[in-house]
Coordinates of C-alpha atoms in Angstrom, one line a residue:
X1247 CA 0.0 0.0 0.0
X1248 CA 1.6 3.2 -1.1
X1249 CA 1.2 6.5 0.7
X1250 CA 0.2 9.7 -1.0
X1251 CA 0.5 13.3 0.2
X1252 CA -3.3 13.1 1.0
X1253 CA -2.3 10.5 3.7
X1254 CA -0.5 13.3 5.6
X1255 CA -3.3 15.8 5.8
X1256 CA -4.0 16.1 9.6
X1257 CA -7.0 14.1 10.9
X1258 CA -9.4 16.0 13.3
X1259 CA -7.6 14.8 16.4
X1260 CA -4.2 15.7 14.9
X1261 CA -5.5 19.2 14.3
X1262 CA -6.7 19.3 17.9
X1263 CA -3.2 18.4 19.1
X1264 CA -1.6 21.2 17.0
X1265 CA -4.2 23.7 18.2
X1266 CA -3.5 22.6 21.8
X1267 CA 0.2 23.3 21.4
X1268 CA -0.4 26.7 19.8
X1269 CA -2.9 27.7 22.5
X1270 CA -0.6 26.5 25.2
X1271 CA 2.4 28.5 23.9
X1272 CA 0.2 31.6 23.5
X1273 CA -1.7 31.4 26.8
X1274 CA 1.0 30.8 29.4
X1275 CA 4.7 31.1 30.2
X1276 CA 5.0 27.3 29.8
X1277 CA 6.9 26.6 26.6
X1278 CA 7.9 23.0 27.0
X1279 CA 4.6 21.2 26.1
X1280 CA 4.0 17.5 25.5
X1281 CA 1.5 15.6 23.3
X1282 CA 0.7 11.9 24.1
X1283 CA -0.7 10.0 21.1
X1284 CA -1.1 6.2 20.9
X1285 CA 1.1 4.2 18.6
X1286 CA -0.4 4.5 15.2
X1287 CA -1.9 7.9 15.8
X1288 CA 0.6 9.6 13.5
X1289 CA 2.7 11.8 15.8
X1290 CA 5.1 12.5 12.9
X1291 CA 2.3 13.8 10.8
X1292 CA 1.3 16.1 13.7
X1293 CA 4.7 17.6 14.1
X1294 CA 5.3 17.8 10.4
X1295 CA 2.1 19.9 10.0
X1296 CA 3.0 21.9 13.1
X1297 CA 6.4 22.8 11.5
X1298 CA 4.6 23.8 8.3
X1299 CA 2.2 26.1 10.3
X1300 CA 5.1 27.9 11.9
X1301 CA 7.4 28.0 8.9
X1302 CA 6.4 31.5 7.7
X1303 CA 6.7 33.0 11.1
X1304 CA 10.1 31.3 11.7
X1305 CA 11.4 32.4 8.3
X1306 CA 10.4 36.1 9.0
X1307 CA 12.6 35.9 12.2
X1308 CA 15.5 34.2 10.4
X1309 CA 14.8 31.0 12.4
X1310 CA 14.2 27.4 11.6
X1311 CA 13.0 24.2 13.2
X1312 CA 15.0 21.5 14.9
X1313 CA 13.7 17.9 15.3
X1314 CA 15.6 15.7 17.8
X1315 CA 15.4 11.9 18.1
X1316 CA 17.6 9.2 19.5
X1317 CA 17.5 6.5 16.7
X1318 CA 18.2 6.6 13.0
X1319 CA 14.8 5.1 12.1
X1320 CA 13.0 7.9 13.9
X1321 CA 15.1 10.5 12.1
X1322 CA 14.4 9.0 8.7
X1323 CA 10.7 8.7 9.4
X1324 CA 10.5 12.3 10.6
X1325 CA 12.3 13.6 7.5
X1326 CA 10.0 11.5 5.2
X1327 CA 6.8 12.8 6.8
X1328 CA 7.9 16.4 6.8
X1329 CA 8.7 16.2 3.1
X1330 CA 5.4 14.5 2.4
X1331 CA 3.6 17.3 4.1
X1332 CA 5.7 20.1 2.5
X1333 CA 7.8 18.8 -0.4
X1334 CA 9.4 22.3 -0.9
X1335 CA 11.0 22.3 2.5
X1336 CA 14.8 22.0 2.7
X1337 CA 15.8 19.4 5.3
X1338 CA 19.2 18.7 6.6
X1339 CA 20.5 15.9 8.7
X1340 CA 22.9 16.3 11.6
X1341 CA 24.1 12.8 12.7
X1342 CA 27.4 11.0 12.6
X1343 CA 29.4 12.2 9.6
X1344 CA 26.4 14.2 8.1
X1345 CA 26.4 17.9 9.1
X1346 CA 23.7 19.5 6.9
X1347 CA 22.6 22.5 8.9
X1348 CA 23.4 25.4 6.5
X1349 CA 20.7 26.9 4.3
X1350 CA 17.9 24.5 5.4
X1351 CA 14.4 25.1 6.9
X1352 CA 14.4 22.0 9.2
X1353 CA 17.3 20.3 10.9
X1354 CA 16.7 16.6 11.8
X1355 CA 19.4 15.6 14.3
X1356 CA 20.3 12.8 16.6
X1357 CA 20.6 13.6 20.3
X1358 CA 23.9 11.6 20.4
X1359 CA 25.5 13.9 17.9
X1360 CA 24.1 17.1 19.5
X1361 CA 25.5 15.9 22.8
X1362 CA 28.9 16.7 21.3
X1363 CA 29.4 20.4 22.2
X1364 CA 31.1 21.5 19.0
X1365 CA 28.4 19.9 16.9
X1366 CA 25.5 21.7 18.6
X1367 CA 27.4 25.0 18.9
X1368 CA 27.7 25.1 15.1
X1369 CA 23.9 25.2 14.7
X1370 CA 22.3 28.6 15.0
X1371 CA 18.9 30.3 14.8
X1372 CA 16.6 27.6 16.2
X1373 CA 13.1 29.0 16.8
X1374 CA 11.1 25.7 17.2
X1375 CA 12.2 22.5 18.9
X1376 CA 10.5 19.1 18.3
X1377 CA 11.4 16.1 20.4
X1378 CA 10.4 12.7 19.1
X1379 CA 9.8 9.9 21.7
X1380 CA 10.0 12.6 24.4
X1381 CA 9.7 10.2 27.3
X1382 CA 13.5 9.8 27.0
X1383 CA 14.0 13.6 27.5
X1384 CA 14.9 13.4 31.2
X1385 CA 18.3 11.8 30.3
X1386 CA 21.2 14.2 30.9
X1387 CA 22.2 14.3 27.2
X1388 CA 18.7 15.5 26.2
X1389 CA 18.5 18.1 29.0
X1390 CA 21.9 19.5 28.0
X1391 CA 20.9 19.7 24.4
X1392 CA 17.5 21.3 25.0
X1393 CA 19.0 23.9 27.3
X1394 CA 21.6 24.8 24.7
X1395 CA 18.9 25.5 22.1
X1396 CA 16.7 27.6 24.4
X1397 CA 14.1 25.2 25.7
X1398 CA 14.4 26.8 29.1
X1399 CA 14.6 30.3 27.7
X1400 CA 11.3 30.5 25.9
X1401 CA 11.9 28.7 22.6
X1402 CA 8.6 26.8 21.8
X1403 CA 9.4 23.2 22.5
X1404 CA 7.0 20.3 21.7
X1405 CA 7.5 16.7 22.8
X1406 CA 5.7 13.7 21.2
X1407 CA 5.4 10.2 22.6
X1408 CA 3.0 7.3 22.9
X1409 CA 3.7 6.8 26.5
X1410 CA 4.4 9.2 29.4
X1411 CA 4.0 8.2 33.0
X1412 CA 4.7 10.0 36.3
X1413 CA 6.9 7.2 37.5
X1414 CA 9.4 7.9 34.8
X1415 CA 11.8 10.0 36.9
X1416 CA 12.7 13.5 35.9
X1417 CA 10.1 14.1 33.2
X1418 CA 8.2 16.6 35.4
X1419 CA 11.4 18.7 35.3
X1420 CA 11.5 18.7 31.5
X1421 CA 7.9 19.0 30.4
X1422 CA 5.8 21.8 31.8
X1423 CA 2.5 20.3 30.8
X1424 CA 0.8 17.7 28.7
X1425 CA -1.6 19.6 26.5
X1426 CA -3.2 16.8 24.5
X1427 CA -3.8 13.1 25.1
X1428 CA -5.8 10.5 23.2
X1429 CA -6.9 7.1 24.3
X1430 CA -6.4 4.0 22.2
X1431 CA -10.0 3.0 22.6
X1432 CA -11.1 6.4 21.1
X1433 CA -8.8 5.6 18.1
X1434 CA -10.4 2.2 17.7
X1435 CA -14.0 3.6 18.0
X1436 CA -13.3 6.2 15.4
X1437 CA -11.9 3.7 13.0
X1438 CA -8.2 4.9 13.0
X1439 CA -6.9 1.7 14.7
X1440 CA -8.1 -1.9 14.5
X1441 CA -9.7 -3.6 17.5
X1442 CA -7.6 -6.1 19.5
X1443 CA -8.1 -9.4 21.3
X1444 CA -5.9 -10.9 23.9
X1445 CA -5.0 -14.5 24.8
X1446 CA -2.8 -15.6 27.7
X1447 CA -0.1 -18.2 27.2
X1448 CA 0.6 -19.8 30.5
X1449 CA 4.1 -21.2 31.0
X1450 CA 4.1 -24.1 33.5
X1451 CA 6.8 -23.7 36.1
X1452 CA 7.4 -20.0 35.4
X1453 CA 7.3 -18.3 38.8
X1454 CA 7.6 -14.6 38.3
X1455 CA 7.6 -14.0 42.1
X1456 CA 11.3 -15.1 41.9
X1457 CA 12.1 -12.4 39.4
X1458 CA 13.4 -9.2 41.1
X1459 CA 12.3 -5.7 40.1
X1460 CA 14.6 -2.9 38.9
X1461 CA 13.4 0.6 38.3
X1462 CA 9.9 -0.5 38.9
X1463 CA 9.7 -3.4 36.4
X1464 CA 10.8 -7.0 36.2
X1465 CA 14.6 -7.3 35.8
X1466 CA 15.4 -8.3 32.2
X1467 CA 18.2 -10.7 32.8
X1468 CA 16.4 -12.7 35.5
X1469 CA 13.2 -12.7 33.5
X1470 CA 15.0 -14.0 30.4
X1471 CA 16.7 -16.8 32.4
X1472 CA 13.4 -17.7 33.9
X1473 CA 11.8 -18.0 30.5
X1474 CA 14.6 -20.0 29.0
X1475 CA 14.8 -22.3 32.1
X1476 CA 11.1 -23.2 31.8
X1477 CA 11.1 -23.9 28.0
X1478 CA 8.9 -20.9 27.3
X1479 CA 10.1 -20.6 23.6
X1480 CA 8.6 -24.0 22.5
X1481 CA 5.3 -23.3 24.3
X1482 CA 5.0 -19.8 22.8
X1483 CA 5.8 -21.1 19.3
X1484 CA 3.1 -23.8 19.6
X1485 CA 0.6 -21.2 20.9
X1486 CA 1.4 -19.0 18.0
X1487 CA 0.9 -21.9 15.5
X1488 CA -2.5 -22.7 17.1
X1489 CA -3.9 -19.2 17.5
X1490 CA -2.0 -17.0 15.0
X1491 CA -0.7 -19.4 12.4
X1492 CA -1.7 -17.2 9.4
X1493 CA -0.7 -13.9 11.0
X1494 CA 2.6 -11.9 10.5
X1495 CA 3.8 -11.0 14.0
X1496 CA 6.4 -9.6 16.4
X1497 CA 7.7 -11.2 19.6
X1498 CA 9.1 -9.0 22.3
X1499 CA 11.6 -10.6 24.7
X1500 CA 13.7 -9.4 27.6
X1501 CA 17.1 -10.5 26.4
X1502 CA 19.0 -11.1 23.2
X1503 CA 19.4 -14.8 24.1
X1504 CA 15.6 -15.1 24.6
X1505 CA 15.0 -13.4 21.2
X1506 CA 17.3 -15.9 19.6
X1507 CA 15.8 -19.0 21.3
X1508 CA 12.3 -17.8 20.4
X1509 CA 13.3 -17.5 16.7
X1510 CA 14.8 -21.0 16.8
X1511 CA 11.7 -22.4 18.4
X1512 CA 9.4 -20.7 15.8
X1513 CA 11.5 -22.0 12.9
X1514 CA 11.4 -25.5 14.4
X1515 CA 7.6 -25.2 14.6
X1516 CA 7.5 -24.4 10.9
X1517 CA 7.0 -20.7 11.3
X1518 CA 9.7 -18.7 9.5
X1519 CA 11.3 -16.3 12.0
X1520 CA 14.3 -14.1 12.5
X1521 CA 15.7 -12.4 15.5
X1522 CA 16.9 -8.8 15.7
X1523 CA 18.5 -6.8 18.6
X1524 CA 20.1 -3.5 19.1
X1525 CA 23.7 -4.3 18.8
X1526 CA 23.5 -6.6 15.7
X1527 CA 25.2 -5.2 12.5
X1528 CA 23.1 -2.6 10.8
X1529 CA 23.0 -4.5 7.5
X1530 CA 21.9 -7.7 9.1
X1531 CA 19.1 -6.0 10.9
X1532 CA 17.9 -4.2 7.8
X1533 CA 18.0 -7.6 5.9
X1534 CA 15.8 -9.2 8.6
X1535 CA 13.4 -6.3 8.4
X1536 CA 13.3 -6.6 4.7
X1537 CA 12.5 -10.3 5.0
X1538 CA 9.6 -9.5 7.2
X1539 CA 8.3 -6.8 4.8
X1540 CA 8.4 -9.2 1.8
X1541 CA 7.0 -12.2 3.8
X1542 CA 10.2 -14.3 3.7
X1543 CA 9.8 -14.5 7.4
X1544 CA 6.5 -14.5 9.2
X1545 CA 7.7 -13.5 12.6
X1546 CA 10.3 -11.1 14.0
X1547 CA 11.6 -11.8 17.5
X1548 CA 13.4 -8.9 19.1
X1549 CA 15.0 -7.7 22.3
X1550 CA 13.1 -4.4 22.8
X1551 CA 14.2 -3.0 19.4
X1552 CA 10.8 -2.6 17.8
X1553 CA 9.1 -0.6 20.6
X1554 CA 9.8 2.7 18.8
X1555 CA 10.1 3.7 15.1
X1556 CA 8.9 0.4 13.7
X1557 CA 6.3 0.9 11.0
X1558 CA 4.9 -2.4 9.8
X1559 CA 1.1 -2.0 9.7
X1560 CA 0.6 -5.5 8.3
X1561 CA 1.6 -6.8 11.7
X1562 CA -1.5 -8.4 13.2
X1563 CA -0.1 -10.3 16.2
X1564 CA 2.2 -9.3 19.0
X1565 CA 3.6 -11.7 21.5
X1566 CA 4.4 -10.1 24.9
X1567 CA 7.1 -12.5 25.9
X1568 CA 8.5 -9.8 28.1
X1569 CA 5.9 -9.6 31.0
X1570 CA 5.9 -6.1 32.4
X1571 CA 4.4 -4.0 35.2
X1572 CA 4.5 -0.9 33.0
X1573 CA 1.3 0.0 31.2
X1574 CA 3.4 2.4 29.0
X1575 CA 5.8 -0.3 27.9
X1576 CA 2.9 -2.7 27.3
X1577 CA 1.2 -0.1 25.1
X1578 CA 4.4 0.4 23.1
X1579 CA 4.7 -3.3 22.4
X1580 CA 1.0 -4.1 21.8
X1581 CA 0.5 -1.0 19.7
X1582 CA 2.7 -2.4 16.9
X1583 CA -0.2 -4.6 15.8
X1584 CA -3.0 -2.0 15.9
X1585 CA -2.4 -0.1 12.7
X1586 CA -4.9 -0.5 9.9
X1587 CA -4.0 -2.6 6.9
X1588 CA -6.0 -4.0 4.0
X1589 CA -7.7 -7.2 5.1
X1590 CA -6.8 -6.9 8.8
X1591 CA -10.0 -6.9 10.9
X1592 CA -8.4 -7.0 14.3
X1593 CA -5.1 -7.6 16.1
X1594 CA -4.2 -10.4 18.5
X1595 CA -2.0 -10.1 21.6
X1596 CA -0.5 -13.2 23.1
X1597 CA 0.4 -12.5 26.7
X1598 CA 3.1 -14.8 28.1
X1599 CA 2.2 -15.3 31.7
X1600 CA 3.6 -17.1 34.8
X1601 CA 2.5 -17.5 38.3
X1602 CA 2.7 -14.4 40.4
X1603 CA 1.1 -13.0 43.5
X1604 CA 3.2 -9.9 44.1
X1605 CA 3.6 -8.4 40.6
X1606 CA 0.6 -6.6 39.0
X1607 CA 1.3 -7.2 35.3
X1608 CA 0.0 -5.0 32.5
X1609 CA -2.4 -6.7 30.1
X1610 CA -4.8 -5.9 27.2
X1611 CA -6.9 -3.6 29.4
X1612 CA -3.8 -1.5 30.1
X1613 CA -4.1 -0.3 26.5
X1614 CA -6.9 2.1 27.5
X1615 CA -7.6 4.6 30.3
X1616 CA -11.1 3.3 30.5
X1617 CA -11.7 1.1 33.6
X1618 CA -12.3 -2.5 32.8
X1619 CA -11.1 -6.0 33.8
X1620 CA -10.7 -9.2 31.8
X1621 CA -10.7 -12.7 33.0
X1622 CA -7.9 -15.1 32.1
X1623 CA -10.1 -16.9 29.5
X1624 CA -11.8 -13.7 28.2
X1625 CA -12.2 -14.0 24.4
X1626 CA -13.7 -10.5 23.9
X1627 CA -11.9 -7.7 22.1
X1628 CA -10.8 -4.6 23.9
X1629 CA -13.8 -2.7 22.7
X1630 CA -16.2 -5.5 23.9
X1631 CA -14.5 -5.7 27.3
X1632 CA -14.8 -2.0 27.9
X1633 CA -18.3 -1.8 26.6
X1634 CA -19.3 -4.8 28.7
X1635 CA -17.9 -3.0 31.8
X1636 CA -20.0 0.0 31.0
X1637 CA -23.1 -2.1 30.6
X1638 CA -22.6 -3.9 33.8
X1639 CA -22.2 -0.6 35.7
X1640 CA -25.7 0.4 34.4
X1641 CA -24.8 4.0 34.4
X1642 CA -27.2 6.8 33.7
X1643 CA -27.3 7.9 30.0
X1644 CA -25.3 11.1 30.6
X1645 CA -22.5 9.4 32.5
X1646 CA -22.3 6.4 30.2
X1647 CA -20.9 8.6 27.5
X1648 CA -18.0 10.0 29.6
X1649 CA -14.6 9.6 28.0
X1650 CA -11.5 9.4 30.2
X1651 CA -8.1 11.0 29.9
X1652 CA -5.0 10.5 32.0
X1653 CA -5.2 13.0 34.9
X1654 CA -2.2 15.1 35.7
X1655 CA 0.6 13.1 34.2
X1656 CA 3.4 15.2 35.6
X1657 CA 2.6 17.8 38.1
X1658 CA 3.2 15.6 41.1
X1659 CA -0.1 16.4 42.7
X1660 CA -0.5 15.6 46.4
X1661 CA -3.9 14.2 45.5
X1662 CA -4.4 10.7 44.2
X1663 CA -7.5 10.6 42.1
X1664 CA -9.6 7.4 42.0
X1665 CA -11.7 6.2 39.1
X1666 CA -15.0 4.3 38.9
X1667 CA -15.7 1.2 36.8
X1668 CA -17.0 3.5 34.0
X1669 CA -14.1 5.9 34.1
X1670 CA -15.3 8.8 36.3
X1671 CA -12.5 10.5 38.2
X1672 CA -13.3 11.3 41.9
X1673 CA -11.9 12.2 45.3
X1674 CA -13.6 10.9 48.5
X1675 CA -14.2 13.8 50.9
X1676 CA -16.1 12.1 53.7
X1677 CA -17.8 8.8 54.5
X1678 CA -20.5 9.6 51.9
X1679 CA -19.3 12.8 50.2
X1680 CA -17.4 12.9 46.9
X1681 CA -16.2 15.4 44.4
X1682 CA -15.8 14.3 40.8
X1683 CA -15.4 15.3 37.1
X1684 CA -17.8 14.8 34.3
X1685 CA -16.6 15.0 30.7
X1686 CA -18.6 17.3 28.5
X1687 CA -19.9 15.7 25.3
X1688 CA -18.0 16.7 22.2
X1689 CA -14.9 18.4 23.7
X1690 CA -12.2 18.1 26.2
X1691 CA -13.6 20.1 29.1
X1692 CA -15.1 18.9 32.4
X1693 CA -18.0 19.8 34.6
X1694 CA -17.2 19.8 38.4
X1695 CA -19.7 18.1 40.7
X1696 CA -20.1 17.2 44.4
X1697 CA -22.3 14.6 45.9
X1698 CA -23.3 14.1 49.5
X1699 CA -26.3 12.3 51.2
X1700 CA -27.7 15.6 52.6
X1701 CA -27.8 17.7 49.5
X1702 CA -27.5 15.1 46.7
X1703 CA -25.8 16.3 43.5
X1704 CA -24.5 19.9 43.7
X1705 CA -22.7 22.1 41.1
X1706 CA -20.5 25.1 41.8
X1707 CA -22.1 28.6 41.7
X1708 CA -20.0 29.5 38.6
X1709 CA -20.9 26.3 36.7
X1710 CA -18.6 26.5 33.7
X1711 CA -16.8 23.4 32.3
X1712 CA -13.0 23.8 32.4
X1713 CA -10.0 22.1 30.7
X1714 CA -8.7 19.1 32.6
X1715 CA -5.8 20.7 34.4
X1716 CA -7.9 23.6 35.7
X1717 CA -10.9 21.4 36.6
X1718 CA -8.6 19.0 38.5
X1719 CA -6.8 21.8 40.4
X1720 CA -10.2 23.4 41.3
X1721 CA -11.6 20.1 42.7
X1722 CA -8.4 19.4 44.6
X1723 CA -8.8 22.8 46.4
X1724 CA -12.5 21.9 47.1
X1725 CA -11.5 18.6 48.6
X1726 CA -8.8 20.1 50.7
X1727 CA -11.1 22.9 52.0
X1728 CA -13.6 20.2 52.9
X1729 CA -11.1 18.6 55.2
X1730 CA -11.0 15.3 53.4
X1731 CA -9.6 12.6 55.7
X1732 CA -8.7 10.6 52.6
X1733 CA -6.4 13.3 51.4
X1734 CA -4.7 13.5 54.8
X1735 CA -4.1 9.7 55.0
X1736 CA -3.2 8.8 51.4
X1737 CA 0.6 8.9 52.3
X1738 CA 0.2 7.2 55.7
X1739 CA 2.4 4.2 56.4
X1740 CA -0.7 2.0 57.0
X1741 CA -1.5 2.0 53.3
X1742 CA 1.6 -0.2 52.6
X1743 CA 0.6 -2.8 55.2
X1744 CA -1.3 -6.0 54.4
X1745 CA -5.1 -5.6 54.1
X1746 CA -6.8 -6.2 57.4
X1747 CA -9.2 -9.0 58.2
X1748 CA -12.0 -6.4 58.6
X1749 CA -11.3 -5.0 55.2
X1750 CA -11.2 -8.4 53.5
X1751 CA -14.4 -9.5 55.3
X1752 CA -16.2 -6.4 54.2
X1753 CA -15.2 -7.0 50.6
X1754 CA -16.2 -10.6 50.8
X1755 CA -19.7 -9.7 52.1
X1756 CA -20.1 -7.1 49.4
X1757 CA -18.8 -9.3 46.6
X1758 CA -15.9 -7.0 45.9
X1759 CA -13.0 -8.8 44.2
X1760 CA -9.6 -8.0 45.8
X1761 CA -6.5 -8.7 43.6
X1762 CA -3.9 -10.9 45.2
X1763 CA -1.2 -9.0 47.0
X1764 CA -3.4 -5.9 47.6
X1765 CA -2.2 -3.7 50.5
X1766 CA -4.5 -2.0 53.0
X1767 CA -4.3 1.2 50.9
X1768 CA -5.2 -0.7 47.8
X1769 CA -8.3 -2.2 49.4
X1770 CA -9.3 1.1 50.9
X1771 CA -9.3 2.5 47.3
X1772 CA -11.2 -0.4 46.0
X1773 CA -13.9 0.1 48.7
X1774 CA -14.2 3.8 47.8
X1775 CA -14.6 3.0 44.1
X1776 CA -17.3 0.4 44.9
X1777 CA -19.1 2.9 47.1
X1778 CA -19.1 5.7 44.7
X1779 CA -19.9 3.5 41.7
X1780 CA -23.0 2.3 43.6
X1781 CA -24.0 6.0 44.3
X1782 CA -23.7 6.9 40.6
X1783 CA -25.7 3.8 39.7
X1784 CA -28.6 5.2 41.8
X1785 CA -28.7 8.8 40.4
X1786 CA -29.6 10.1 37.0
X1787 CA -29.1 13.7 36.1
X1788 CA -28.6 16.2 33.4
X1789 CA -25.2 17.8 33.8
X1790 CA -26.4 21.3 33.0
X1791 CA -29.4 21.1 35.3
X1792 CA -27.7 20.4 38.6
X1793 CA -28.5 23.0 41.3
X1794 CA -25.6 25.3 42.2
X1795 CA -24.2 25.2 45.7

């Protein structure tokens, strides 16, 4: 399928993202702004059109744009998309031996090259900075480069990524604000990505509790050894033959050795496969990628090489043979199969699982911000799982349409927001008092509401929907002013202790499922979600007709 310039005209949500950046730069002193778009949403198309919009203004100032990335594939993709959007632009590469920064409109540069002082000092007149895969930007090399080109001195700077999470240290110091996010489920519903189903591949004898964690996730070396020791490769290859025998696919593994053993097992099972990894010779990797493109191999196994910059929309199966606790990493891996392709109706994710009671692993429901849960033998697609959760909640018509965005990705709020089964963000204020946000239909603003048993549903006197950051900050102040005990105790040591007998007994009586390994704080949150969900199930209201406080 060939791409035409028409392909690169921005879609409605891509235009929204561009507008959000422009408004953000114009409306506040924050100039380092981030956009979070799912894999397959076309972030390079967004920043290519963003550059085109700013080009005339930049040229009038004698300035040009700088695009920074950390891998050669990302640089090549960025340049190709920019030229597709605006073929007349002059683009220069700054990487390794190439130093094409004179007389060009856009410089596409590797961060490794710009980390060399003399290379970055040779580049002048930068008036717009784009950072691809900006969740890497907390690294010292990025910070040094960004500071040099004025990102901390007012130069408009935009970061683009498919995954950005608060637990990724240092990102709050780099990015002032996330101005636009989009959920994978919204992309599926709107027909921009294909739906996805998940199946679990259980490896007998694989005990993930014995695998230590490092930086918040399962340690790669120990995980790879555990997979190899339990013969996971042969089981995964057989599962692929049974469930995805006619699908081109990608297997993600924790180590190079595991990638190679997986490729061997697939070939032994009659499924042509090749392994790739970061340090393999460039020509060998390009050859393997070409084999996959032409169908000479059906499956690529890899050691975390294909999480970024890999554009193979015909991929219809992903094997997560690198179990992870990180929803962001899971989305990066699984997202490789969600792009549309002729004849592809839906994607399949094979989750390689082992026994665990202490690790909460990401799964297919981690792809979306919508609240849902899937059983081990769940055969439904992601859309069916989420829609089923909404139906079970029996929400009132107005609330059932609420869409959810990630709340406060960076700002380190002292408040931990909870979320109901249908995705309503809320804060408990008292035993039966809650404040919460309601998404307005058709845009990205939120109504602010309070509920208590004495007054029922109450709106603020100035009842105007606000953008998410402002609405969230306002509700946090309301909760704090109300003396919420929950806010005061959210950091208390008791939250990390084991759940009490009383807590577990209450949940058992109420039929509330408690995941294995839940702490006292986890169970407290689960109980609050159960209580508020029950309240919302009892009330029906029109958002604009709620009486003011």
